[in-house]
Short mmCIF file of C-alpha atoms and ligand atoms in Angstrom, two decimals:
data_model
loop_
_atom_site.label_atom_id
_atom_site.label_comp_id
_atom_site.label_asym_id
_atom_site.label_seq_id
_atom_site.Cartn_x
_atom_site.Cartn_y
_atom_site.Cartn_z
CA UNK A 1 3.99 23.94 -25.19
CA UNK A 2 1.73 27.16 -24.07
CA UNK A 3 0.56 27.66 -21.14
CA UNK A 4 -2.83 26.89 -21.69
CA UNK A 5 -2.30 23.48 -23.40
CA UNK A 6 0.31 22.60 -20.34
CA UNK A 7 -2.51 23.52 -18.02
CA UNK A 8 -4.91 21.49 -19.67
CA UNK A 9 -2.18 18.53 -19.79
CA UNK A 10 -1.95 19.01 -15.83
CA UNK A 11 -5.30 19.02 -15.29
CA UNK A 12 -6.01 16.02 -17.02
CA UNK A 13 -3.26 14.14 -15.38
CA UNK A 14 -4.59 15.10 -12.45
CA UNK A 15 -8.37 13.75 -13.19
CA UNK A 16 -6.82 10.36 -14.39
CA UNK A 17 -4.91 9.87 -11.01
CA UNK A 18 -7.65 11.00 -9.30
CA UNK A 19 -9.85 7.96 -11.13
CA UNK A 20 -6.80 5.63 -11.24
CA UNK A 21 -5.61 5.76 -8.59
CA UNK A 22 -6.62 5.20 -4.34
CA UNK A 23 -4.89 7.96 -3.33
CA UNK A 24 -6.26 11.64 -4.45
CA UNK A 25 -3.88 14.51 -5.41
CA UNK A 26 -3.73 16.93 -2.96
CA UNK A 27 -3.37 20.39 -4.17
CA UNK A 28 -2.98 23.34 -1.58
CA UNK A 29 -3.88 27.21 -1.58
CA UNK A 30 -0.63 28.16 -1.72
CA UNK A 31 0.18 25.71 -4.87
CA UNK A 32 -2.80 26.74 -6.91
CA UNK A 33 -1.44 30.16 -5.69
CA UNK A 34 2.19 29.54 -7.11
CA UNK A 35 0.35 28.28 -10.23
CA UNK A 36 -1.81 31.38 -10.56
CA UNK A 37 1.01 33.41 -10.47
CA UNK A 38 3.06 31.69 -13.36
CA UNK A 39 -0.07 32.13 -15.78
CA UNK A 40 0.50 35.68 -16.67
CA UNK A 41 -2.80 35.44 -19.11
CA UNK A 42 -4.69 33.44 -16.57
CA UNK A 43 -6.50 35.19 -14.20
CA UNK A 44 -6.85 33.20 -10.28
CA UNK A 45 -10.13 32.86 -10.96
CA UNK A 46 -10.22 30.94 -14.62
CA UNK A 47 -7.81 28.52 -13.27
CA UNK A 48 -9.56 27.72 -9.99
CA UNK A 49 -12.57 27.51 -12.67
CA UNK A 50 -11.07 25.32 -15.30
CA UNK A 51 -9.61 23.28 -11.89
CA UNK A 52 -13.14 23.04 -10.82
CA UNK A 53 -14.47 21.97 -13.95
CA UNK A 54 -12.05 19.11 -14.72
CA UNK A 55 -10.61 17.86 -10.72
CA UNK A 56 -14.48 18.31 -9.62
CA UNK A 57 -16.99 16.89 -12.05
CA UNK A 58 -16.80 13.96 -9.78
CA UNK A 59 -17.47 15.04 -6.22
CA UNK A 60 -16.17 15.27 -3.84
CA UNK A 61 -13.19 18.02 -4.34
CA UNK A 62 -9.42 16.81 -4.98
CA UNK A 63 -8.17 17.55 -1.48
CA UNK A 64 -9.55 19.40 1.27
CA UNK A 65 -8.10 23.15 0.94
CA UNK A 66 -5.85 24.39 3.72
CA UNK A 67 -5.70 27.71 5.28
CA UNK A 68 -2.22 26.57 6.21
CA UNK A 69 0.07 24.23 5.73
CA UNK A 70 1.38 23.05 2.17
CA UNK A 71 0.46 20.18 0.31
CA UNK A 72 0.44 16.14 1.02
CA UNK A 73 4.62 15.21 0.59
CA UNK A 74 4.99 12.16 -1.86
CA UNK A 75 7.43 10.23 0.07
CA UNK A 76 5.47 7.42 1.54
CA UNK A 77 7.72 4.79 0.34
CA UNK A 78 5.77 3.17 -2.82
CA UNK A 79 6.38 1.63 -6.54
CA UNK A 80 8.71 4.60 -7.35
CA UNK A 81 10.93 4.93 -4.71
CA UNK A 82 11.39 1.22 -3.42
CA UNK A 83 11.26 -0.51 -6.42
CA UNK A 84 8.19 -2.81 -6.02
CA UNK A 85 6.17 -4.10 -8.43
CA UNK A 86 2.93 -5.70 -8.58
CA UNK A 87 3.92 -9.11 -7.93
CA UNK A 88 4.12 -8.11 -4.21
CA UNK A 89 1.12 -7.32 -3.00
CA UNK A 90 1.19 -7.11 0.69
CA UNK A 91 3.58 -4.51 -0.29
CA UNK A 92 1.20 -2.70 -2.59
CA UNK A 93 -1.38 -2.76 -0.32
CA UNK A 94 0.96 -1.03 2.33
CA UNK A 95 1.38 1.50 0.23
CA UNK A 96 -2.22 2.16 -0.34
CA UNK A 97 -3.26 2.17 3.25
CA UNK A 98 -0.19 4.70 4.26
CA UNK A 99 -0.91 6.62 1.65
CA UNK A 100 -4.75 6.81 3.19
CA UNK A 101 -3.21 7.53 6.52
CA UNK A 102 -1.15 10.32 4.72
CA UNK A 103 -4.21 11.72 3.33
CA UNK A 104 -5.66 12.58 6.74
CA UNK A 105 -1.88 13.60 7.76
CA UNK A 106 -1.28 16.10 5.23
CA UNK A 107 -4.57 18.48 6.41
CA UNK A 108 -4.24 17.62 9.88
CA UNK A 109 -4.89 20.93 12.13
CA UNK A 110 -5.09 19.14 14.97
CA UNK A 111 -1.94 21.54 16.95
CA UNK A 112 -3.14 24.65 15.00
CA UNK A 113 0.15 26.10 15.89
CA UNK A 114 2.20 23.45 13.53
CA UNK A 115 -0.22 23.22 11.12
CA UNK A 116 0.47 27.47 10.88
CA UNK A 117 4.06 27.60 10.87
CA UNK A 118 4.70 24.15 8.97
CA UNK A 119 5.43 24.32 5.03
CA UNK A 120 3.94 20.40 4.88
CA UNK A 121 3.73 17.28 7.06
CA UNK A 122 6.51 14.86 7.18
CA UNK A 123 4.82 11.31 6.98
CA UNK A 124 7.60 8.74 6.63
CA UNK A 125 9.73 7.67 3.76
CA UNK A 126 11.06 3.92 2.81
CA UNK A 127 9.84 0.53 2.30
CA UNK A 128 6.60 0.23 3.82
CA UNK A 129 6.65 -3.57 3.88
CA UNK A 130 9.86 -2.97 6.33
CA UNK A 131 11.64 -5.73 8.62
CA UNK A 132 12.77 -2.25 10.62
CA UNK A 133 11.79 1.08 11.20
CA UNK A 134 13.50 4.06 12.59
CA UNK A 135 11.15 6.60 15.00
CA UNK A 136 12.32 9.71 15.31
CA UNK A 137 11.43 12.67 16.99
CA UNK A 138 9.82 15.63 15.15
CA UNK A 139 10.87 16.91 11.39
CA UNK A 140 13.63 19.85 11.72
CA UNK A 141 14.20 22.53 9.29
CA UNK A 142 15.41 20.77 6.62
CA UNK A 143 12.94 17.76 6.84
CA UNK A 144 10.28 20.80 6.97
CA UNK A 145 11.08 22.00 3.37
CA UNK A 146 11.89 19.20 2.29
CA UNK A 147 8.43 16.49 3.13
CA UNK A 148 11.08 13.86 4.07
CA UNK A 149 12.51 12.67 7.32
CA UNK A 150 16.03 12.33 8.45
CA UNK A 151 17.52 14.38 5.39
CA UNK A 152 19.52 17.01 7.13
CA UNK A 153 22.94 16.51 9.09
CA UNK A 154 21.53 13.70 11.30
CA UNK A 155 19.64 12.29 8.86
CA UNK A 156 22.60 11.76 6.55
CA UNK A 157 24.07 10.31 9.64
CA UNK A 158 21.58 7.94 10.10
CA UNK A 159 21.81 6.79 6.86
CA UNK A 160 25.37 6.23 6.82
CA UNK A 161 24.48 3.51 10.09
CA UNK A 162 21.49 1.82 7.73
CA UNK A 163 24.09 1.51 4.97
CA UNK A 164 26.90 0.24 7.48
CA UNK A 165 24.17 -2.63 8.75
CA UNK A 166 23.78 -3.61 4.77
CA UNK A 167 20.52 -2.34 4.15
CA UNK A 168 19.76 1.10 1.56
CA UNK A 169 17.96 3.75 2.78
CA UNK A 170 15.14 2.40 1.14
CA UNK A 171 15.28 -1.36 2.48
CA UNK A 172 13.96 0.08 6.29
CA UNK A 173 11.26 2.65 7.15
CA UNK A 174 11.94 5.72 8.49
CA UNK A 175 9.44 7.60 10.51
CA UNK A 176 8.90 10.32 12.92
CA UNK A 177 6.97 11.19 16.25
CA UNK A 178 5.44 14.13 15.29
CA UNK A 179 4.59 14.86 11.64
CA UNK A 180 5.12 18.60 12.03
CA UNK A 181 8.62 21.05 12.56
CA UNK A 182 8.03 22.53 15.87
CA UNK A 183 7.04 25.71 15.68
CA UNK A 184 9.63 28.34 16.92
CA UNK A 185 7.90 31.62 17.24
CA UNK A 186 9.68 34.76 16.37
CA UNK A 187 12.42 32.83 15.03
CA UNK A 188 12.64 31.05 11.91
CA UNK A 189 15.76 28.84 12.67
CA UNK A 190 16.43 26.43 15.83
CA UNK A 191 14.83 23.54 17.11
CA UNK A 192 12.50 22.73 20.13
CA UNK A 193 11.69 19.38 21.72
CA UNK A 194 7.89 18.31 21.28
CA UNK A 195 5.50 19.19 23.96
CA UNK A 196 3.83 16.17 25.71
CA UNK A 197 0.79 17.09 24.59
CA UNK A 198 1.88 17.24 20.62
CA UNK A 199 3.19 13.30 21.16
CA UNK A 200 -0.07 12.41 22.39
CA UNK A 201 -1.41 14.14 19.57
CA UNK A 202 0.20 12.76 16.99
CA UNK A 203 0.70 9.51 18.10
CA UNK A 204 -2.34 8.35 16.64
CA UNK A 205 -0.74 8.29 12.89
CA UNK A 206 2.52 7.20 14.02
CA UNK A 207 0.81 3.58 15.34
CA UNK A 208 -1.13 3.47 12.41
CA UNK A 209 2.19 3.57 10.70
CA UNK A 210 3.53 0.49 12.54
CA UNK A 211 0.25 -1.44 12.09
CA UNK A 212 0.81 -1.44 8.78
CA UNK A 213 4.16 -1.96 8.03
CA UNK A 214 4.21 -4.78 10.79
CA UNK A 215 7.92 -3.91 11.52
CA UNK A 216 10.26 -6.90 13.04
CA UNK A 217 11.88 -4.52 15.12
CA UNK A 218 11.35 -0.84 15.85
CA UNK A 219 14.74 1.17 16.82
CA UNK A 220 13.56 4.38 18.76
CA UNK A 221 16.08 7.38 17.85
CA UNK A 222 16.65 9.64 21.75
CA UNK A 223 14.54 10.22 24.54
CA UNK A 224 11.42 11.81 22.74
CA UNK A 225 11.29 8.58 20.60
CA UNK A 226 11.30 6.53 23.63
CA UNK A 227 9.21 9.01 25.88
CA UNK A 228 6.58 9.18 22.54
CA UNK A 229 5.99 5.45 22.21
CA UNK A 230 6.46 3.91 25.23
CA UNK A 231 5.73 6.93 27.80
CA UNK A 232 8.99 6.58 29.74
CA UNK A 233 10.86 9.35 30.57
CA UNK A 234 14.39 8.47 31.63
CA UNK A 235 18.50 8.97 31.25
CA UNK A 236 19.47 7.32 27.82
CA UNK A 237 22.46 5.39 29.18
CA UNK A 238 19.83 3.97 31.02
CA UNK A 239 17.83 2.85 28.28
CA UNK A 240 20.21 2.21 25.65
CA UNK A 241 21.11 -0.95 24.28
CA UNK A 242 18.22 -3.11 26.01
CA UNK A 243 15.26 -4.79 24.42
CA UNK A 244 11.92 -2.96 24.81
CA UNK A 245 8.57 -3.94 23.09
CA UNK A 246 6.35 -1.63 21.75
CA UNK A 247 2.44 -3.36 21.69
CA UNK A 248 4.79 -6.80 21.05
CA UNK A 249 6.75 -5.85 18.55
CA UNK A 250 10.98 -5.71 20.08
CA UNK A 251 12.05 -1.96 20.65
CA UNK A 252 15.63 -1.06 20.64
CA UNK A 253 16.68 2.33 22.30
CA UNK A 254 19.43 4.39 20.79
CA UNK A 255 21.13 7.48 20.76
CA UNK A 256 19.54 10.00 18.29
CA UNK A 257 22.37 10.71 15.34
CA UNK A 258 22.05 14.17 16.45
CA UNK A 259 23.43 13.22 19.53
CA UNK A 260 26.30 11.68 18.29
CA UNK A 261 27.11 15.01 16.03
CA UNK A 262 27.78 16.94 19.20
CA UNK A 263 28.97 14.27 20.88
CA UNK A 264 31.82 12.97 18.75
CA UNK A 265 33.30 10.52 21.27
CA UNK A 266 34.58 7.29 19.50
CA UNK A 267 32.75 5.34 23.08
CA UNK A 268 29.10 7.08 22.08
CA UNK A 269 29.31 6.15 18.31
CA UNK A 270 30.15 2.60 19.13
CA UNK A 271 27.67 2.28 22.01
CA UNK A 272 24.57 3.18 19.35
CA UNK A 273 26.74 0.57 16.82
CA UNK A 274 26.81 -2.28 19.66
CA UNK A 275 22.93 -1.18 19.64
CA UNK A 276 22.74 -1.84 15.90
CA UNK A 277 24.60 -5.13 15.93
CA UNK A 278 21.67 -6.33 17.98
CA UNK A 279 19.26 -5.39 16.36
CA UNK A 280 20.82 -7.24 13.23
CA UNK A 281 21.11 -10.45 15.58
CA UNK A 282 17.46 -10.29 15.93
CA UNK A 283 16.57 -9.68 12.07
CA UNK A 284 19.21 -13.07 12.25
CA UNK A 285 20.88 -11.17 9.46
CA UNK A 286 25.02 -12.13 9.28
CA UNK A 287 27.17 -9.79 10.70
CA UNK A 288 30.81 -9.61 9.04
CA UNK A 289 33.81 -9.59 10.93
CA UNK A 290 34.70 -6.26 9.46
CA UNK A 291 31.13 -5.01 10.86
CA UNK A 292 31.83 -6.30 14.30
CA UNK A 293 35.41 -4.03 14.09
CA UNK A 294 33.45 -0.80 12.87
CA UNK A 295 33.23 2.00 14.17
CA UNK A 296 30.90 4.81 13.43
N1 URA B 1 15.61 14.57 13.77
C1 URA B 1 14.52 13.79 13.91
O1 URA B 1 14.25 13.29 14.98
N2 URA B 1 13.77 13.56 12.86
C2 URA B 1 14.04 14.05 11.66
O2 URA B 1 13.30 13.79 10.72
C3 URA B 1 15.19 14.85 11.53
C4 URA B 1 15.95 15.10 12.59
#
C-alpha cells in the first residue's frame, strides 16, 4: 500500500474509533512527529492538515496535545487483553470508566517534572472487574518505555507469585502509586522513591482505580504502597502479614518483589508467600497442599 492510501486508512480508523467508541485516541506531538518523519513526500504540515480535516470535523480535537509526555498506553485491562466479552457487562463498563480515568491520566501535568522526563503514564494493566489488585509504587525504567506496570525484573517476579496463587496475570489488577517514572535528573538510569508530595498527587487516580474495580482485597507491594494509601510510615516486618483496610476494603502488606531480588533469603520469600496464602484464605479460594509447601 502507499503511503498516502495507508495514511488515509489510519486516519479513518482513527475517526471510526473516535465515533465508536467511549474512549478517544490519543495521539501525541511526538507521534504525529514520528509519523511526519516516515512520510518522506508528506510535508508536517499536510499531515497535521489532512489529521485535522478527518480526526476534527467533529469538535472537539482527538486528544489534548502534549508539550511532553507521550501518548495514552493501551493497557487498561479490556476486551483484548482479558478476554471479556459483552455478556459481562459490569466488566465492560469497568473498562469504559478506567479508560475515562486514563484519559485524564495520560495528559496529566500535574508534577511538571514527571510529566517532562516521562515517555507516557503507566495506568494499570489486568482485569478491571478484579477480586485483587496489586499497588505498587511508581513505574521504573522499564515500565516507563514500556506503558505497563510490573514488567521489568520485579515485575516478572511478581508474576511468577500471581501464577503460583493460580490466577494469570490477567485474572488480578495490577496498579501503581504514582503513574509516572521518577524523574532522575542528570541521569537517565536508577530509581528514586516518590516524594510525599507526588503520592498525594497522584493518589487521586489511583482511588478512582479501586472504586471501580471494587477489589476484594488490595495487597500493597513495600513501604511506599503502604505509606501512599494508608499514610503510615513504618518498618515492614512491622506491617507485614497483618490485615489492613483501605476505605473498607481488607489490605494486605507485603514485601515489594524488588525486595526479595536483593534479598534472596529463603525466610523473606516465604514470609511475602505466608502473606499470599492469606490473602487466598480470604478470596476462600483452595489452597493445595503442594502450595502450602512452596516456596518462592
Ligand atoms: N516497581 C513498582 O513498584 N512498580 C512497577 O510498576 C515496577 C516496579
Amino acid at each position: 500500500m502507499q503511503f498516502p492510501q495507508a495514511l488515509e486508512s489510519v486516519l479513518q480508523t482513527l475517526e471510526r474509533m473516535r465515533a465508536e467508541s467511549a474512549h478517544r485516541p490519543c495521539a501525541s506531538r511526538r507521534a504525529l512527529e514520528a509519523l511526519n518523519r516516515v512520510a518522506p513526500s508528506h510535508s508536517a504540515e499536510s499531515i497535521s492538515e489532512s489529521r485535522t480535516s478527518v480526526m476534527e470535523q467533529h469538535s472537539p480535537p482527538v486528544a489534548p496535545e502534549r508539550s511532553e509526555g507521550g501518548s495514552c498506553p493501551k493497557n487498561l485491562g479490556g476486551p483484548s487483553r482479558t478476554g471479556i466479552d459483552s455478556a459481562a457487562p459490569s466488566k465492560h463498563q469497568n473498562v469504559e470508566k478506567l479508560g475515562a480515568v486514563n484519559e485524564r491520566v495520560c495528559v496529566c501535568v500535574k508534577c511538571p517534572n514527571l510529566a517532562r522526563s516521562r515517555t507516557q503514564t503507566v495506568f494499570g494493566v489486568g482485569n478491571p472487574d478484579a477480586d485483587l489488585m496489586f499497588v505498587g509504587e511508581a513505574p521504573g525504567a522499564d515500565e516507563d518505555a514500556q506503558g505497563e506496570p510490573f514488567v521489568g525484573r520485579a515485575g516478572q517476579l511478581l508474576t511468577k507469585i500471581v501464577r503460583a496463587m493460580g490466577f494469570a496475570r490477567e485474572d488480578v489488577y495490577i496498579a501503581n502509586i504514582l503513574k509516572c517514572r521518577p524523574d532522575t535528573p542528570g541521569s537517565s538510569y536508577g530509581n528514586r522513591p516518590p516524594t510525599p508530595r507526588e503520592m498525594q498527587t497522584c493518589r487521586p487516580y489511583l482511588i478512582e482505580q479501586i472504586d471501580i474495580i471494587r477489589p476484594k482485597v488490595i495487597v500493597a507491594l513495600g513501604a511506599v504502597a503502604v505509606e501512599g494509601l494508608l499514610g503510615t510510615r513504618a518498618p515492614m516486618r512491622e506491617l507485614r502479614g497483618r490485615w489492613d483496610s483501605f476505605n473498607g476494603t481488607p489490605l494486605m502488606v507485603t514485601y515489594h518483589p524488588a525486595y526479595l531480588l536483593r534479598n534472596q533469603s529463603p525466610s523473606e520469600k516465604r514470609k511475602v508467600w505466608e502473606d499470599m496464602m492469606l490473602v487466598l484464605e480470604r478470596l476462600e479460594k483452595p489452597i493445595s497442599e503442594k502450595q502450602r509447601n512452596y516456596f518462592l
